[in-house]
Amino acid sequence: MKLYDPDKLLLIAGPCSLESWDVCETVATELKKLQAELPELNIIFKGSFDKANRTSLGSDRGPGMDEGLELLARVKREFGFPLLTDFHLPEQAAPVGEVVDVLQVPAFLCRQTDLLVAAAATGKVVNVKKGQFLSPQEMEFVVTKLEGAGAAEIWQTDRGTLFGYQNLVVDMRSFPIMGGFGHPTIIDATHSVQLPGAAGGKSGGQREFVPVLARAALAAGASGVFMETHPNPDEAISDAASQVPLGELRSVLEPLLAVWRAVR
């Protein structure tokens, strides 16, 4: 049975980094409430155990794989959400796949054949982010690798394309182009508003544009939305400038559902 349900709006949501159980519990509690009140949402809880591509050597990378997987497993036990996390080395795929339902291949690593093959071998869903350096047309070759490796289910996520220095632009043509490869497409609405490396050794961001990018992508045919959220983004250890404040999440999601319904 596919995890993607075309009759529901796919929402991948959670904190950028799995900072602590307090953060995970607070976010998961709100997501559970939203799922009950907005039953058209198909919510996947996400969180990263290792922010391996931080701008600076001294930046906090999160709890690490062992503790991070324990936090994710606890979220599933207590809240019942399917889980997504990213991984960075082929040898991490098997232990990560024992806990999560979706293995995410990071954008910078989307063409790494060994990583794609290892993710496919777990039998779990593979969500691969389009590299900031790739055209949407080039994602066909990434998808072909996953298909050839026997991936059970494939999702494609666009997180913007580098536009000069320290800026990203989402080309809305990406969603029908990538959708033509036969697998669901997702807009990463929070990483798309990053300003990479633009905040003095870390990434800046413009979270005010998250809602408009998400709405536009759904109007263009995206199948789902990836959106990081935190109880207090300004205190988050990573992506503080782009995560959506948890208290504002519902007000962002309701218009998205309206667009999704209209397109369907």
XYZ file of C-alpha atoms in Angstrom:
264
model
C 0.000 0.000 0.000
C 1.332 3.407 -0.996
C 1.973 5.982 1.715
C 1.007 8.751 -0.716
C -2.787 9.130 -0.911
C -3.986 11.200 -3.895
C -7.247 11.906 -2.061
C -5.434 13.819 0.692
C -3.000 16.718 0.723
C 0.408 15.345 1.651
C 1.994 17.443 4.399
C 5.524 16.715 5.604
C 5.921 18.791 8.744
C 8.078 18.995 11.840
C 11.107 20.782 13.236
C 14.246 21.216 11.172
C 16.422 19.503 13.776
C 15.257 16.926 16.296
C 16.482 19.183 19.078
C 14.788 17.573 22.072
C 11.735 15.603 23.134
C 10.075 18.827 24.323
C 10.233 20.295 20.806
C 9.127 17.053 19.143
C 6.222 16.560 21.562
C 5.010 20.151 21.218
C 5.058 20.007 17.421
C 3.519 16.525 17.231
C 0.715 17.517 19.614
C -0.261 20.447 17.383
C -0.002 18.316 14.228
C -2.259 15.676 15.787
C -4.825 18.352 16.562
C -4.635 19.714 13.023
C -5.015 16.258 11.536
C -8.216 15.735 13.520
C -9.610 19.126 12.526
C -8.416 19.027 8.897
C -8.939 15.373 7.867
C -7.943 16.054 4.267
C -4.309 16.262 5.430
C -2.020 13.237 5.189
C 0.639 14.250 7.731
C 4.158 12.829 7.842
C 6.247 13.895 10.857
C 9.779 14.962 9.914
C 12.924 15.863 11.767
C 16.679 15.654 11.128
C 19.017 13.787 13.448
C 22.119 15.353 11.881
C 22.387 18.673 10.070
C 25.462 17.486 8.214
C 25.736 20.409 5.794
C 25.808 23.320 8.257
C 27.655 26.383 6.956
C 30.111 26.544 9.864
C 32.116 23.832 11.616
C 30.997 25.030 15.025
C 27.255 25.013 14.284
C 25.017 22.666 16.281
C 24.259 19.591 14.186
C 21.532 18.091 16.347
C 21.235 14.953 18.513
C 22.965 12.439 16.219
C 21.579 9.255 14.693
C 21.049 7.085 17.772
C 19.288 9.691 19.880
C 17.474 11.114 16.872
C 16.028 7.748 15.876
C 14.909 7.206 19.481
C 13.069 10.539 19.377
C 11.401 9.640 16.085
C 10.398 6.190 17.329
C 8.812 7.800 20.397
C 6.834 10.191 18.175
C 5.438 7.192 16.286
C 4.579 5.309 19.491
C 2.833 8.222 21.146
C 1.246 9.984 18.157
C 1.058 7.393 15.371
C 2.503 9.540 12.592
C 4.489 8.055 9.727
C 8.053 9.357 9.950
C 10.570 11.000 7.595
C 14.208 11.828 8.150
C 17.195 12.549 5.949
C 20.412 10.552 5.914
C 23.847 11.245 4.479
C 25.819 7.998 4.200
C 24.861 4.708 2.517
C 25.557 2.720 5.688
C 22.980 4.802 7.570
C 20.122 3.691 5.311
C 19.431 0.296 6.874
C 19.221 1.410 10.539
C 17.269 4.524 9.584
C 14.883 2.399 7.518
C 14.137 0.245 10.549
C 12.531 3.283 12.244
C 11.173 5.659 9.606
C 8.694 5.267 6.776
C 10.359 7.732 4.391
C 14.099 8.092 3.805
C 15.005 11.499 2.446
C 17.984 12.045 0.170
C 19.297 15.608 0.678
C 19.405 18.007 -2.245
C 23.193 18.327 -2.290
C 23.441 14.514 -2.474
C 20.606 13.766 -4.901
C 22.891 12.364 -7.606
C 24.918 10.108 -5.269
C 24.199 6.680 -6.725
C 25.266 4.699 -3.650
C 22.952 6.772 -1.460
C 19.990 6.299 -3.794
C 20.566 2.549 -4.099
C 20.894 2.163 -0.329
C 17.648 4.065 0.240
C 15.801 1.948 -2.313
C 17.103 -1.263 -0.702
C 15.263 -0.498 2.550
C 11.889 -1.014 0.889
C 10.660 2.267 2.334
C 9.480 5.400 0.553
C 12.355 7.473 -0.843
C 11.877 11.245 -0.970
C 14.649 12.797 -3.040
C 15.142 16.541 -3.056
C 16.061 18.150 -6.349
C 19.519 19.638 -6.077
C 19.747 23.423 -6.135
C 22.081 22.925 -9.113
C 19.736 20.753 -11.215
C 17.074 21.601 -13.748
C 13.745 19.823 -13.225
C 14.388 17.865 -16.420
C 17.514 16.308 -14.900
C 15.484 14.750 -12.101
C 14.403 12.113 -14.600
C 17.836 10.508 -14.255
C 17.641 10.548 -10.448
C 14.220 8.889 -10.622
C 15.520 6.337 -13.119
C 18.279 5.347 -10.685
C 15.732 4.783 -7.931
C 13.432 2.826 -10.214
C 16.334 0.698 -11.382
C 17.299 0.019 -7.769
C 13.785 -1.201 -7.022
C 12.499 1.643 -4.845
C 9.050 0.776 -3.513
C 7.718 4.351 -3.688
C 9.390 7.542 -4.922
C 8.647 11.174 -4.081
C 10.344 14.213 -5.659
C 10.771 17.497 -3.792
C 11.804 20.873 -5.187
C 13.542 23.252 -2.790
C 14.483 25.950 -5.277
C 17.335 26.561 -7.675
C 20.357 28.752 -7.001
C 19.841 32.160 -8.569
C 23.113 34.010 -8.352
C 24.701 34.170 -4.911
C 22.792 33.389 -1.690
C 19.354 33.257 -3.261
C 16.946 30.556 -4.394
C 14.089 30.691 -6.889
C 11.363 28.082 -7.380
C 10.451 27.522 -11.016
C 6.773 26.534 -10.960
C 7.262 24.623 -14.203
C 9.179 22.105 -12.102
C 6.035 20.449 -10.783
C 4.405 19.448 -14.070
C 7.827 18.566 -15.509
C 8.812 16.318 -12.594
C 5.265 15.016 -12.295
C 5.682 13.738 -15.821
C 8.192 11.188 -14.509
C 5.320 9.328 -12.853
C 5.848 10.097 -9.166
C 4.402 12.639 -6.695
C 5.997 16.068 -6.499
C 6.362 18.174 -3.363
C 7.229 21.811 -2.684
C 9.718 22.355 0.125
C 8.240 25.688 1.071
C 10.577 26.503 3.948
C 13.975 25.614 2.486
C 12.957 27.424 -0.707
C 12.929 30.730 1.168
C 16.440 30.262 2.557
C 19.191 32.732 1.773
C 22.093 30.245 1.781
C 25.087 31.387 3.809
C 23.767 34.943 3.913
C 23.597 35.434 7.678
C 27.222 35.530 8.733
C 28.212 31.869 8.751
C 24.687 30.491 8.596
C 21.716 30.655 6.264
C 19.208 33.462 6.423
C 15.651 33.259 5.215
C 12.414 35.018 4.346
C 9.666 33.026 6.027
C 7.039 35.565 4.982
C 7.150 34.019 1.502
C 6.466 30.437 2.658
C 2.656 30.656 2.222
C 2.745 32.193 -1.246
C 5.279 29.670 -2.558
C 3.266 26.780 -1.155
C 0.018 28.061 -2.663
C 1.637 28.699 -6.038
C 3.192 25.236 -6.156
C -0.106 23.520 -5.400
C -1.758 25.614 -8.097
C 0.980 24.460 -10.489
C 0.266 20.814 -9.719
C 2.421 19.849 -6.729
C 1.117 16.822 -4.833
C 2.229 17.910 -1.384
C 3.991 20.400 0.850
C 7.133 20.068 2.984
C 7.077 22.679 5.739
C 9.300 22.949 8.783
C 7.712 24.338 11.934
C 8.961 25.130 15.418
C 7.342 26.449 18.615
C 9.803 29.354 18.624
C 11.774 29.461 15.357
C 14.083 32.253 16.505
C 15.447 29.858 19.130
C 15.814 26.889 16.760
C 19.346 25.538 16.330
C 18.980 25.506 12.531
C 16.921 27.305 9.877
C 15.668 29.815 12.434
C 14.820 32.359 9.727
C 12.706 30.087 7.548
C 10.697 27.782 9.822
C 7.003 28.568 10.290
C 5.994 29.431 13.876
C 3.900 26.540 15.156
C 1.158 28.864 16.334
C 0.706 30.159 12.765
C 0.633 26.771 11.075
C -3.131 26.406 10.856
C -3.542 29.834 9.266
C -1.018 28.790 6.620
C -2.568 25.383 5.970
C -6.215 26.353 5.536
C -5.609 28.422 2.348
C -3.390 25.621 1.032
C -6.238 23.175 1.361
C -8.502 25.615 -0.478
C -6.057 25.791 -3.403
C -5.602 22.011 -3.385
C -9.366 21.466 -3.519
C -9.750 23.987 -6.349
C -7.054 22.341 -8.457
C -8.537 18.880 -7.913
